[in-house]
Coordinates of N, CA, C and O and ligand atoms in Angstrom, one line a residue:
M110 N -38.9 -40.3 33.5 CA -39.2 -38.8 33.3 C -40.0 -38.4 34.5 O -40.8 -39.1 35.1
T111 N -39.8 -37.1 34.8 CA -40.5 -36.5 36.0 C -41.2 -35.2 35.6 O -40.6 -34.5 34.8
I112 N -42.4 -35.1 36.1 CA -43.0 -33.8 35.9 C -42.4 -32.8 37.0 O -42.4 -33.1 38.2
R113 N -41.9 -31.7 36.4 CA -41.2 -30.7 37.3 C -42.3 -29.6 37.7 O -43.2 -29.4 37.0
K114 N -41.9 -29.0 38.8 CA -42.8 -27.9 39.2 C -42.6 -26.6 38.4 O -41.5 -26.2 38.2
I115 N -43.7 -26.1 37.8 CA -43.6 -24.8 37.0 C -43.7 -23.6 38.0 O -44.6 -23.5 38.8
I116 N -42.7 -22.8 37.9 CA -42.7 -21.6 38.8 C -43.6 -20.5 38.1 O -43.7 -20.4 36.9
T117 N -44.3 -19.8 39.0 CA -45.3 -18.8 38.5 C -45.0 -17.4 39.1 O -44.2 -17.3 40.1
L118 N -45.6 -16.4 38.5 CA -45.5 -15.1 39.1 C -45.9 -15.1 40.6 O -46.8 -15.9 40.9
P119 N -45.4 -14.4 41.4 CA -44.3 -13.3 41.2 C -42.9 -13.8 41.4 O -42.0 -13.0 41.7
A120 N -42.6 -15.1 41.1 CA -41.2 -15.6 41.3 C -40.2 -14.7 40.5 O -40.4 -14.5 39.3
R121 N -39.2 -14.2 41.2 CA -38.2 -13.4 40.6 C -37.4 -14.1 39.6 O -36.9 -13.5 38.6
K122 N -37.3 -15.4 39.8 CA -36.4 -16.2 38.9 C -36.9 -16.1 37.4 O -36.1 -16.2 36.5
L123 N -38.2 -15.8 37.2 CA -38.7 -15.7 35.8 C -38.0 -14.5 35.1 O -38.1 -14.5 33.9
R124 N -37.4 -13.6 35.8 CA -36.7 -12.5 35.2 C -35.2 -12.7 34.9 O -34.5 -11.9 34.4
A125 N -34.7 -13.9 35.3 CA -33.3 -14.3 35.1 C -33.0 -14.4 33.6 O -33.9 -14.8 32.8
V126 N -31.8 -14.0 33.2 CA -31.4 -14.2 31.8 C -30.6 -15.6 31.8 O -29.7 -15.8 32.6
S127 N -31.1 -16.5 31.0 CA -30.6 -17.9 31.0 C -29.2 -17.9 30.3 O -28.9 -17.2 29.4
E128 N -28.4 -18.9 30.8 CA -27.0 -19.1 30.2 C -27.1 -20.1 29.1 O -27.9 -21.0 29.1
P129 N -26.2 -19.9 28.1 CA -26.2 -20.9 27.0 C -25.9 -22.3 27.5 O -25.2 -22.4 28.6
V130 N -26.4 -23.3 26.8 CA -26.1 -24.7 27.2 C -24.7 -25.0 26.5 O -24.5 -24.8 25.3
A131 N -23.7 -25.3 27.4 CA -22.4 -25.5 26.9 C -22.2 -26.9 26.3 O -21.5 -27.1 25.3
A132 N -22.8 -27.9 26.9 CA -22.6 -29.3 26.4 C -23.9 -30.0 26.6 O -24.6 -29.9 27.7
I133 N -24.3 -30.8 25.6 CA -25.5 -31.5 25.7 C -25.2 -32.9 26.4 O -25.0 -33.9 25.7
D134 N -25.2 -32.9 27.7 CA -24.9 -34.0 28.5 C -26.1 -34.7 29.0 O -27.3 -34.4 28.6
E135 N -26.0 -35.7 29.9 CA -27.1 -36.5 30.4 C -28.1 -35.6 31.1 O -29.3 -35.8 31.1
D136 N -27.5 -34.6 31.9 CA -28.4 -33.7 32.7 C -29.3 -32.9 31.7 O -30.5 -32.7 32.0
I137 N -28.8 -32.5 30.6 CA -29.6 -31.7 29.7 C -30.6 -32.6 29.0 O -31.8 -32.2 28.8
K138 N -30.2 -33.8 28.7 CA -31.2 -34.7 28.1 C -32.3 -35.0 29.0 O -33.5 -35.1 28.6
T139 N -32.0 -35.3 30.3 CA -33.0 -35.5 31.3 C -33.9 -34.3 31.5 O -35.2 -34.4 31.5
L140 N -33.3 -33.1 31.5 CA -34.1 -31.9 31.7 C -35.1 -31.7 30.5 O -36.2 -31.4 30.7
A141 N -34.6 -32.0 29.3 CA -35.5 -31.9 28.1 C -36.6 -32.8 28.2 O -37.8 -32.5 27.9
A142 N -36.3 -34.1 28.5 CA -37.4 -35.1 28.6 C -38.4 -34.7 29.7 O -39.6 -34.8 29.5
D143 N -37.9 -34.3 30.8 CA -38.8 -33.8 31.9 C -39.7 -32.6 31.5 O -40.8 -32.5 31.9
M144 N -39.0 -31.7 30.8 CA -39.8 -30.5 30.4 C -40.9 -30.9 29.4 O -42.0 -30.3 29.5
L145 N -40.6 -31.8 28.5 CA -41.7 -32.2 27.6 C -42.8 -32.9 28.4 O -44.0 -32.5 28.1
E146 N -42.5 -33.7 29.3 CA -43.6 -34.4 30.1 C -44.3 -33.3 30.9 O -45.6 -33.3 31.0
T147 N -43.6 -32.3 31.4 CA -44.2 -31.3 32.2 C -45.2 -30.4 31.3 O -46.3 -30.1 31.7
M148 N -44.7 -30.1 30.1 CA -45.5 -29.3 29.2 C -46.8 -30.0 28.8 O -47.8 -29.4 28.8
Y149 N -46.6 -31.3 28.4 CA -47.8 -32.1 28.0 C -48.8 -32.2 29.2 O -50.0 -32.2 28.9
A150 N -48.3 -32.4 30.4 CA -49.2 -32.6 31.5 C -49.9 -31.3 31.9 O -51.0 -31.4 32.4
A151 N -49.3 -30.1 31.6 CA -49.9 -28.9 32.1 C -51.3 -28.6 31.7 O -52.1 -28.3 32.6
P152 N -51.9 -28.7 30.5 CA -51.1 -28.8 29.3 C -50.7 -27.5 28.7 O -51.4 -26.5 28.9
G153 N -49.6 -27.5 27.9 CA -49.2 -26.3 27.3 C -48.5 -26.6 25.9 O -48.4 -27.8 25.6
I154 N -48.2 -25.6 25.2 CA -47.6 -25.8 23.9 C -46.1 -25.4 23.8 O -45.5 -25.6 22.8
G155 N -45.6 -24.9 24.9 CA -44.2 -24.5 25.0 C -43.8 -24.3 26.4 O -44.6 -24.0 27.3
L156 N -42.5 -24.6 26.7 CA -42.0 -24.4 28.0 C -40.5 -24.1 28.0 O -39.8 -24.8 27.2
A157 N -40.1 -23.1 28.7 CA -38.6 -22.7 28.7 C -38.1 -23.3 30.0 O -38.8 -23.3 31.0
A158 N -36.8 -23.6 30.0 CA -36.2 -24.2 31.2 C -36.3 -23.4 32.5 O -36.5 -23.9 33.6
I159 N -36.3 -22.0 32.3 CA -36.4 -21.2 33.5 C -37.7 -21.3 34.2 O -37.8 -21.1 35.4
Q160 N -38.7 -21.8 33.4 CA -40.0 -22.0 34.0 C -40.1 -23.2 35.0 O -41.0 -23.3 35.8
V161 N -39.1 -24.1 34.9 CA -38.9 -25.1 35.9 C -37.7 -24.8 36.8 O -37.1 -25.7 37.4
G162 N -37.3 -23.5 36.7 CA -36.2 -23.1 37.6 C -34.8 -23.3 37.2 O -33.9 -23.1 37.9
V163 N -34.6 -23.7 35.9 CA -33.2 -23.9 35.4 C -32.9 -22.8 34.4 O -33.5 -22.7 33.3
A164 N -31.9 -22.0 34.7 CA -31.5 -20.9 33.9 C -30.6 -21.3 32.7 O -29.5 -20.8 32.6
K165 N -31.1 -22.1 31.9 CA -30.3 -22.6 30.7 C -31.1 -22.3 29.5 O -32.4 -22.3 29.5
R166 N -30.4 -22.0 28.3 CA -31.1 -21.6 27.1 C -31.6 -22.9 26.4 O -31.0 -23.3 25.4
L167 N -32.7 -23.4 26.9 CA -33.3 -24.6 26.4 C -34.8 -24.5 26.5 O -35.3 -24.0 27.5
L168 N -35.5 -24.9 25.4 CA -37.0 -24.9 25.5 C -37.6 -26.0 24.7 O -36.9 -26.6 23.9
V169 N -38.8 -26.4 25.0 CA -39.5 -27.4 24.3 C -40.8 -26.8 23.8 O -41.4 -25.9 24.4
V170 N -41.2 -27.3 22.6 CA -42.4 -26.8 21.9 C -43.1 -27.9 21.3 O -42.5 -28.9 20.8
D171 N -44.4 -27.9 21.3 CA -45.3 -28.7 20.5 C -46.6 -28.0 20.2 O -47.4 -28.0 21.1
V172 N -46.7 -27.4 19.1 CA -47.9 -26.7 18.8 C -49.0 -27.5 18.1 O -50.1 -27.0 17.8
V173 N -48.8 -28.8 18.0 CA -49.8 -29.7 17.3 C -51.1 -29.8 18.2 O -52.1 -29.3 17.9
R174 N -50.9 -30.5 19.3 CA -51.9 -30.6 20.3 C -53.3 -30.9 19.9 O -54.3 -30.5 20.5
S175 N -53.4 -31.6 18.8 CA -54.8 -32.0 18.4 C -54.8 -33.6 18.5 O -53.8 -34.3 18.3
E176 N -56.0 -34.0 18.9 CA -56.1 -35.5 19.2 C -55.8 -36.3 18.0 O -55.3 -37.4 18.1
E177 N -56.2 -35.8 16.8 CA -56.0 -36.6 15.6 C -54.6 -36.7 15.1 O -54.2 -37.7 14.5
E178 N -53.8 -35.7 15.4 CA -52.4 -35.7 14.8 C -51.4 -36.2 15.9 O -51.6 -36.0 17.1
P179 N -50.4 -36.8 15.4 CA -49.4 -37.3 16.3 C -48.6 -36.1 16.9 O -48.5 -35.1 16.3
P180 N -48.1 -36.3 18.2 CA -47.4 -35.2 18.8 C -46.1 -34.9 18.0 O -45.6 -35.7 17.2
N181 N -45.7 -33.6 18.1 CA -44.5 -33.2 17.3 C -43.6 -32.4 18.3 O -43.4 -31.2 18.2
P182 N -43.0 -33.2 19.2 CA -42.2 -32.5 20.2 C -40.9 -32.0 19.6 O -40.2 -32.6 18.8
M183 N -40.5 -30.7 20.0 CA -39.3 -30.1 19.5 C -38.5 -29.7 20.7 O -39.0 -29.1 21.6
V184 N -37.2 -30.1 20.8 CA -36.3 -29.6 21.8 C -35.3 -28.6 21.1 O -34.7 -28.9 20.1
I185 N -35.3 -27.4 21.7 CA -34.6 -26.3 21.0 C -33.6 -25.7 22.0 O -33.9 -25.2 23.1
I186 N -32.3 -25.8 21.6 CA -31.2 -25.4 22.5 C -30.5 -24.2 21.9 O -30.2 -24.2 20.7
N187 N -30.1 -23.3 22.7 CA -29.4 -22.1 22.4 C -30.0 -21.4 21.1 O -29.3 -21.1 20.2
P188 N -31.3 -21.1 21.2 CA -32.0 -20.5 20.0 C -31.6 -19.1 19.8 O -31.2 -18.4 20.7
E189 N -31.6 -18.7 18.5 CA -31.2 -17.3 18.1 C -32.2 -16.9 17.0 O -32.3 -17.6 16.0
I190 N -32.8 -15.8 17.2 CA -33.7 -15.3 16.1 C -32.8 -14.6 15.0 O -32.2 -13.6 15.3
L191 N -32.8 -15.2 13.8 CA -32.0 -14.6 12.7 C -32.7 -13.5 12.0 O -32.1 -12.6 11.4
W192 N -34.1 -13.7 11.9 CA -34.9 -12.7 11.1 C -36.3 -12.7 11.6 O -36.8 -13.7 12.0
K193 N -36.9 -11.5 11.6 CA -38.3 -11.4 12.0 C -39.0 -10.6 10.8 O -38.4 -9.7 10.2
S194 N -40.2 -11.0 10.5 CA -40.9 -10.3 9.4 C -41.4 -8.9 9.9 O -41.6 -8.7 11.1
D195 N -41.5 -8.0 8.9 CA -42.1 -6.7 9.2 C -43.6 -6.9 9.5 O -44.2 -6.1 10.3
E196 N -44.2 -7.9 8.8 CA -45.6 -8.2 9.0 C -45.9 -8.6 10.4 O -45.1 -9.4 11.0
K197 N -46.9 -8.2 11.0 CA -47.3 -8.6 12.4 C -48.5 -9.4 12.5 O -49.3 -9.4 11.5
A198 N -48.7 -10.1 13.5 CA -49.9 -10.9 13.8 C -50.3 -10.8 15.2 O -49.4 -10.7 16.1
V199 N -51.6 -10.9 15.5 CA -52.0 -10.8 16.9 C -52.6 -12.2 17.3 O -53.3 -12.8 16.6
Y200 N -52.1 -12.7 18.5 CA -52.6 -13.9 19.0 C -52.9 -13.7 20.5 O -52.3 -12.9 21.2
K201 N -53.9 -14.4 21.0 CA -54.2 -14.4 22.4 C -53.2 -15.4 23.1 O -53.3 -16.6 22.9
E202 N -52.3 -14.8 23.9 CA -51.3 -15.7 24.5 C -51.6 -15.9 25.9 O -52.2 -15.1 26.6
G203 N -51.1 -17.1 26.4 CA -51.2 -17.5 27.8 C -49.8 -18.0 28.2 O -48.9 -18.2 27.3
C204 N -49.5 -18.1 29.4 CA -48.2 -18.6 29.9 C -48.4 -19.5 31.1 O -49.2 -19.1 32.0
L205 N -47.7 -20.6 31.1 CA -47.9 -21.5 32.3 C -47.4 -20.9 33.6 O -47.7 -21.4 34.6
S206 N -46.6 -19.9 33.5 CA -46.1 -19.2 34.6 C -46.9 -18.0 35.1 O -46.7 -17.4 36.1
I207 N -48.0 -17.8 34.3 CA -48.9 -16.7 34.6 C -50.3 -17.3 34.4 O -51.1 -16.9 33.5
P208 N -50.7 -18.3 35.3 CA -51.9 -19.0 35.1 C -53.2 -18.2 35.0 O -53.3 -17.2 35.7
E209 N -54.1 -18.6 34.2 CA -55.4 -18.0 34.0 C -55.4 -16.6 33.5 O -56.4 -15.9 33.7
V210 N -54.3 -16.2 32.8 CA -54.3 -14.9 32.2 C -54.1 -15.2 30.7 O -53.2 -15.9 30.3
A211 N -54.9 -14.5 29.8 CA -54.7 -14.6 28.4 C -55.0 -13.2 27.8 O -56.0 -12.6 28.1
E212 N -54.0 -12.7 27.0 CA -54.1 -11.4 26.4 C -53.7 -11.4 25.0 O -52.8 -12.2 24.6
E213 N -54.2 -10.5 24.2 CA -53.8 -10.4 22.8 C -52.5 -9.7 22.7 O -52.4 -8.6 23.3
I214 N -51.6 -10.3 22.0 CA -50.2 -9.7 21.9 C -49.8 -9.7 20.4 O -50.1 -10.6 19.7
E215 N -49.3 -8.6 20.0 CA -48.8 -8.4 18.6 C -47.3 -8.7 18.5 O -46.5 -8.2 19.3
R216 N -47.0 -9.6 17.5 CA -45.6 -9.9 17.3 C -45.3 -10.1 15.8 O -46.3 -10.2 15.0
P217 N -44.1 -10.1 15.4 CA -43.8 -10.4 14.0 C -44.5 -11.7 13.6 O -44.4 -12.7 14.4
S218 N -45.1 -11.8 12.4 CA -45.8 -13.0 12.1 C -45.0 -14.2 11.7 O -45.4 -15.3 11.7
K219 N -43.7 -13.9 11.2 CA -42.8 -15.0 10.8 C -41.4 -14.7 11.4 O -41.0 -13.6 11.5
V220 N -40.7 -15.8 11.8 CA -39.4 -15.7 12.3 C -38.5 -16.8 11.7 O -39.0 -17.9 11.4
R221 N -37.2 -16.5 11.5 CA -36.3 -17.6 11.2 C -35.4 -17.8 12.5 O -34.8 -16.8 13.0
V222 N -35.3 -19.0 12.9 CA -34.6 -19.3 14.2 C -33.5 -20.4 13.9 O -33.8 -21.4 13.3
K223 N -32.3 -20.1 14.5 CA -31.2 -21.0 14.4 C -31.1 -21.6 15.8 O -31.3 -20.9 16.8
Y224 N -30.9 -22.9 15.9 CA -30.7 -23.6 17.2 C -30.0 -24.9 17.1 O -29.6 -25.3 16.0
Q225 N -29.7 -25.5 18.2 CA -29.1 -26.8 18.2 C -30.2 -27.8 18.7 O -31.0 -27.5 19.6
D226 N -30.2 -29.0 18.1 CA -31.1 -30.0 18.5 C -30.4 -30.9 19.6 O -29.3 -30.6 20.0
L227 N -31.1 -31.9 20.1 CA -30.6 -32.7 21.2 C -29.3 -33.5 20.8 O -28.6 -33.9 21.7
D228 N -29.0 -33.6 19.5 CA -27.8 -34.3 19.1 C -26.7 -33.2 18.9 O -25.6 -33.6 18.4
G229 N -27.0 -32.0 19.2 CA -26.0 -30.9 19.1 C -25.9 -30.4 17.6 O -25.0 -29.6 17.3
K230 N -26.8 -30.9 16.8 CA -26.7 -30.5 15.4 C -27.4 -29.1 15.2 O -28.4 -28.8 15.8
E231 N -26.7 -28.3 14.4 CA -27.3 -26.9 14.0 C -28.5 -27.1 13.2 O -28.5 -27.8 12.2
Q232 N -29.6 -26.4 13.5 CA -30.8 -26.5 12.8 C -31.3 -25.1 12.5 O -31.0 -24.1 13.3
E233 N -32.1 -24.9 11.5 CA -32.6 -23.6 11.2 C -34.1 -23.8 10.7 O -34.3 -24.7 9.9
I234 N -35.0 -23.1 11.3 CA -36.4 -23.2 10.8 C -37.0 -21.8 10.6 O -36.6 -20.9 11.2
E235 N -37.9 -21.8 9.6 CA -38.7 -20.6 9.4 C -40.1 -21.0 9.8 O -40.7 -21.9 9.4
A236 N -40.6 -20.2 10.8 CA -41.9 -20.5 11.4 C -42.9 -19.4 11.1 O -42.5 -18.2 11.0
D237 N -44.1 -19.8 11.0 CA -45.2 -18.8 10.9 C -46.3 -19.3 11.8 O -46.2 -20.3 12.5
G238 N -47.4 -18.5 11.9 CA -48.6 -19.0 12.7 C -48.2 -19.2 14.1 O -47.4 -18.5 14.7
L239 N -48.9 -20.2 14.7 CA -48.7 -20.4 16.2 C -47.3 -20.7 16.5 O -46.8 -20.3 17.6
L240 N -46.6 -21.5 15.7 CA -45.2 -21.8 16.0 C -44.3 -20.6 16.1 O -43.5 -20.5 17.0
A241 N -44.6 -19.6 15.2 CA -43.8 -18.4 15.3 C -44.0 -17.6 16.6 O -43.1 -17.1 17.2
V242 N -45.3 -17.6 17.0 CA -45.7 -17.0 18.3 C -45.0 -17.7 19.5 O -44.4 -17.0 20.3
C243 N -45.1 -19.0 19.4 CA -44.6 -19.8 20.5 C -43.1 -19.7 20.7 O -42.6 -19.5 21.8
L244 N -42.4 -19.7 19.5 CA -40.9 -19.6 19.6 C -40.5 -18.2 20.2 O -39.6 -18.1 21.0
Q245 N -41.2 -17.2 19.7 CA -40.8 -15.8 20.2 C -41.2 -15.7 21.7 O -40.4 -15.1 22.5
H246 N -42.3 -16.3 22.1 CA -42.7 -16.2 23.6 C -41.7 -17.0 24.4 O -41.2 -16.5 25.5
E247 N -41.2 -18.2 23.9 CA -40.3 -19.0 24.7 C -38.9 -18.3 24.7 O -38.2 -18.4 25.8
I248 N -38.5 -17.8 23.6 CA -37.1 -17.2 23.5 C -37.1 -16.0 24.5 O -36.1 -15.7 25.1
D249 N -38.2 -15.2 24.5 CA -38.4 -14.1 25.5 C -38.1 -14.6 26.9 O -37.4 -14.0 27.7
H250 N -38.6 -15.8 27.3 CA -38.4 -16.4 28.6 C -36.9 -16.5 28.9 O -36.5 -16.3 30.0
L251 N -36.1 -16.9 27.9 CA -34.7 -17.1 28.1 C -34.0 -15.8 28.4 O -32.9 -15.7 29.0
N252 N -34.7 -14.7 28.1 CA -34.1 -13.3 28.3 C -34.8 -12.6 29.5 O -34.7 -11.4 29.7
G253 N -35.6 -13.4 30.2 CA -36.3 -12.8 31.4 C -37.5 -12.0 31.0 O -38.0 -11.2 31.8
V254 N -38.0 -12.1 29.8 CA -39.1 -11.3 29.3 C -40.4 -12.1 29.3 O -40.4 -13.3 28.9
L255 N -41.5 -11.5 29.8 CA -42.8 -12.2 29.8 C -43.7 -11.5 28.9 O -43.6 -10.3 28.6
F256 N -44.8 -12.2 28.5 CA -45.7 -11.6 27.5 C -46.4 -10.4 28.1 O -46.8 -9.5 27.3
I257 N -46.6 -10.3 29.4 CA -47.3 -9.2 30.0 C -46.4 -7.9 29.8 O -47.0 -6.8 30.0
D258 N -45.2 -8.1 29.5 CA -44.3 -6.9 29.3 C -44.7 -6.1 28.1 O -44.4 -4.9 27.9
Y259 N -45.5 -6.7 27.2 CA -46.0 -6.0 26.0 C -47.3 -5.3 26.2 O -47.8 -4.6 25.3
L260 N -47.9 -5.5 27.4 CA -49.2 -4.8 27.7 C -48.9 -3.4 28.2 O -47.8 -3.0 28.4
S261 N -50.0 -2.6 28.3 CA -49.9 -1.3 28.9 C -49.4 -1.4 30.3 O -49.5 -2.5 31.0
K262 N -48.7 -0.4 30.8 CA -48.2 -0.4 32.2 C -49.3 -0.7 33.2 O -49.0 -1.5 34.1
L263 N -50.4 -0.2 33.0 CA -51.5 -0.3 33.9 C -52.0 -1.8 34.0 O -52.1 -2.4 35.0
K264 N -52.2 -2.3 32.8 CA -52.7 -3.7 32.7 C -51.6 -4.7 33.3 O -52.0 -5.6 34.0
K265 N -50.4 -4.4 33.0 CA -49.3 -5.3 33.5 C -49.3 -5.2 35.0 O -49.2 -6.2 35.7
A266 N -49.4 -4.0 35.6 CA -49.3 -3.8 37.0 C -50.5 -4.5 37.7 O -50.3 -5.1 38.7
M267 N -51.7 -4.5 37.0 CA -52.8 -5.1 37.6 C -52.6 -6.7 37.7 O -53.0 -7.3 38.7
I268 N -52.0 -7.2 36.6 CA -51.8 -8.7 36.6 C -50.8 -9.1 37.7 O -51.0 -10.0 38.5
I269 N -49.7 -8.3 37.7 CA -48.6 -8.6 38.7 C -49.2 -8.5 40.1 O -49.0 -9.4 41.0
N270 N -49.9 -7.5 40.3 CA -50.5 -7.2 41.7 C -51.4 -8.4 42.1 O -51.4 -8.8 43.3
K271 N -52.2 -8.9 41.2 CA -53.0 -10.0 41.5 C -52.2 -11.3 42.0 O -52.6 -11.9 42.9
F272 N -51.1 -11.5 41.3 CA -50.2 -12.6 41.7 C -49.5 -12.4 43.0 O -49.3 -13.3 43.8
V273 N -49.1 -11.1 43.2 CA -48.4 -10.8 44.5 C -49.4 -11.0 45.7 O -49.1 -11.6 46.7
K274 N -50.6 -10.5 45.4 CA -51.7 -10.7 46.5 C -51.9 -12.2 46.8 O -52.0 -12.6 47.9
S275 N -52.1 -12.9 45.7 CA -52.5 -14.3 46.0 C -51.3 -15.1 46.6 O -51.5 -16.0 47.4
A276 N -50.1 -14.7 46.2 CA -48.9 -15.3 46.9 C -48.9 -15.0 48.4 O -48.6 -15.9 49.2
K277 N -49.2 -13.8 48.7 CA -49.2 -13.3 50.1 C -50.3 -14.1 50.9 O -50.1 -14.6 52.0
R278 N -51.5 -14.2 50.2 CA -52.6 -14.9 50.8 C -52.2 -16.4 51.1 O -52.4 -16.9 52.2
A279 N -51.6 -17.0 50.1 CA -51.2 -18.4 50.2 C -50.2 -18.6 51.3 O -50.2 -19.6 52.1
K280 N -49.3 -17.6 51.4 CA -48.2 -17.7 52.5 C -48.9 -17.6 53.9 O -48.6 -18.3 54.8
R281 N -49.9 -16.7 54.0 CA -50.6 -16.5 55.2 C -51.3 -17.8 55.6 O -51.3 -18.2 56.8
E282 N -51.9 -18.4 54.6 CA -52.7 -19.7 54.8 C -51.8 -20.9 54.9 O -52.3 -22.0 55.0
G283 N -50.5 -20.7 54.7 CA -49.5 -21.8 54.8 C -49.6 -22.7 53.6 O -49.1 -23.8 53.7
K284 N -50.1 -22.2 52.5 CA -50.2 -23.0 51.3 C -49.0 -22.8 50.4 O -48.4 -21.7 50.5
D285 N -48.8 -23.7 49.5 CA -47.7 -23.6 48.5 C -48.2 -22.6 47.4 O -49.2 -22.9 46.7
S286 N -47.5 -21.5 47.2 CA -48.0 -20.5 46.3 C -47.9 -20.9 44.8 O -48.5 -20.4 44.0
G287 N -47.0 -21.9 44.6 CA -46.7 -22.3 43.2 C -47.8 -23.2 42.7 O -47.8 -23.6 41.5
D288 N -48.7 -23.6 43.5 CA -49.7 -24.6 43.1 C -50.8 -23.9 42.2 O -51.5 -23.0 42.6
S289 N -50.8 -24.3 41.0 CA -51.8 -23.7 40.1 C -52.7 -24.8 39.5 O -52.7 -25.1 38.3
A290 N -53.5 -25.3 40.4 CA -54.4 -26.4 40.0 C -55.6 -25.9 39.1 O -56.3 -26.7 38.5
G291 N -55.7 -24.6 39.0 CA -56.8 -24.0 38.2 C -56.8 -24.3 36.8 O -55.8 -24.9 36.3
K292 N -57.8 -23.9 36.0 CA -57.8 -24.2 34.6 C -56.8 -23.2 33.9 O -56.7 -22.1 34.2
E293 N -56.2 -23.8 32.9 CA -55.2 -23.0 32.1 C -55.9 -22.5 30.9 O -56.8 -23.2 30.4
P294 N -55.4 -21.4 30.3 CA -56.0 -21.0 29.0 C -55.6 -22.2 28.0 O -54.6 -22.9 28.3
E295 N -56.4 -22.3 27.0 CA -56.2 -23.4 26.1 C -54.8 -23.6 25.6 O -54.3 -24.7 25.5
R296 N -54.1 -22.5 25.3 CA -52.8 -22.6 24.7 C -51.8 -21.8 25.4 O -51.5 -20.6 25.1
S297 N -51.3 -22.3 26.5 CA -50.3 -21.6 27.3 C -48.9 -22.1 27.0 O -48.7 -23.2 26.7
A298 N -48.0 -21.2 27.2 CA -46.6 -21.5 26.9 C -45.7 -20.9 27.9 O -44.5 -20.9 27.8
Ligands
NI107 NI1 -44.6 -18.6 28.9

């Protein structure tokens, strides 16, 4: 398994709409294993393939992340939201592709999601709490949507501007702009 590089703002690739996974072959299995390792190393609670530069509809999630509980890695392929609750919930979200930013975002509090697992089997889950937030955040990534898109225009512009500036600075200084060694918000996805 390999830790892959997570792409960050202002990378345009984050806006790509990912393609369905046609066949769960060795490449997809390797990608899923690498993504889990990359997510745990970050650390984060979710990661979409586009965040490591692969425009495929695949994501990994583990919202357990507590020392006492065993890890609960999930590989989710070609997810589809079948139902969203009218009830909403607000969570402070972070994103591994938008380091050091955390903002309160309102989303439906429950979702039902259909997907394929690594064996190609159809699965359906009903999620609430942090898992519901994480699934919606990651599925958004597959459609080129970022959590900052839910903020006011001004707030979003300020965040993007900050990343554009630091990418320019890094380029001037000849540094790799994708390097995000800084501290991550506690629960980034
Ligand atoms: Ni994210």
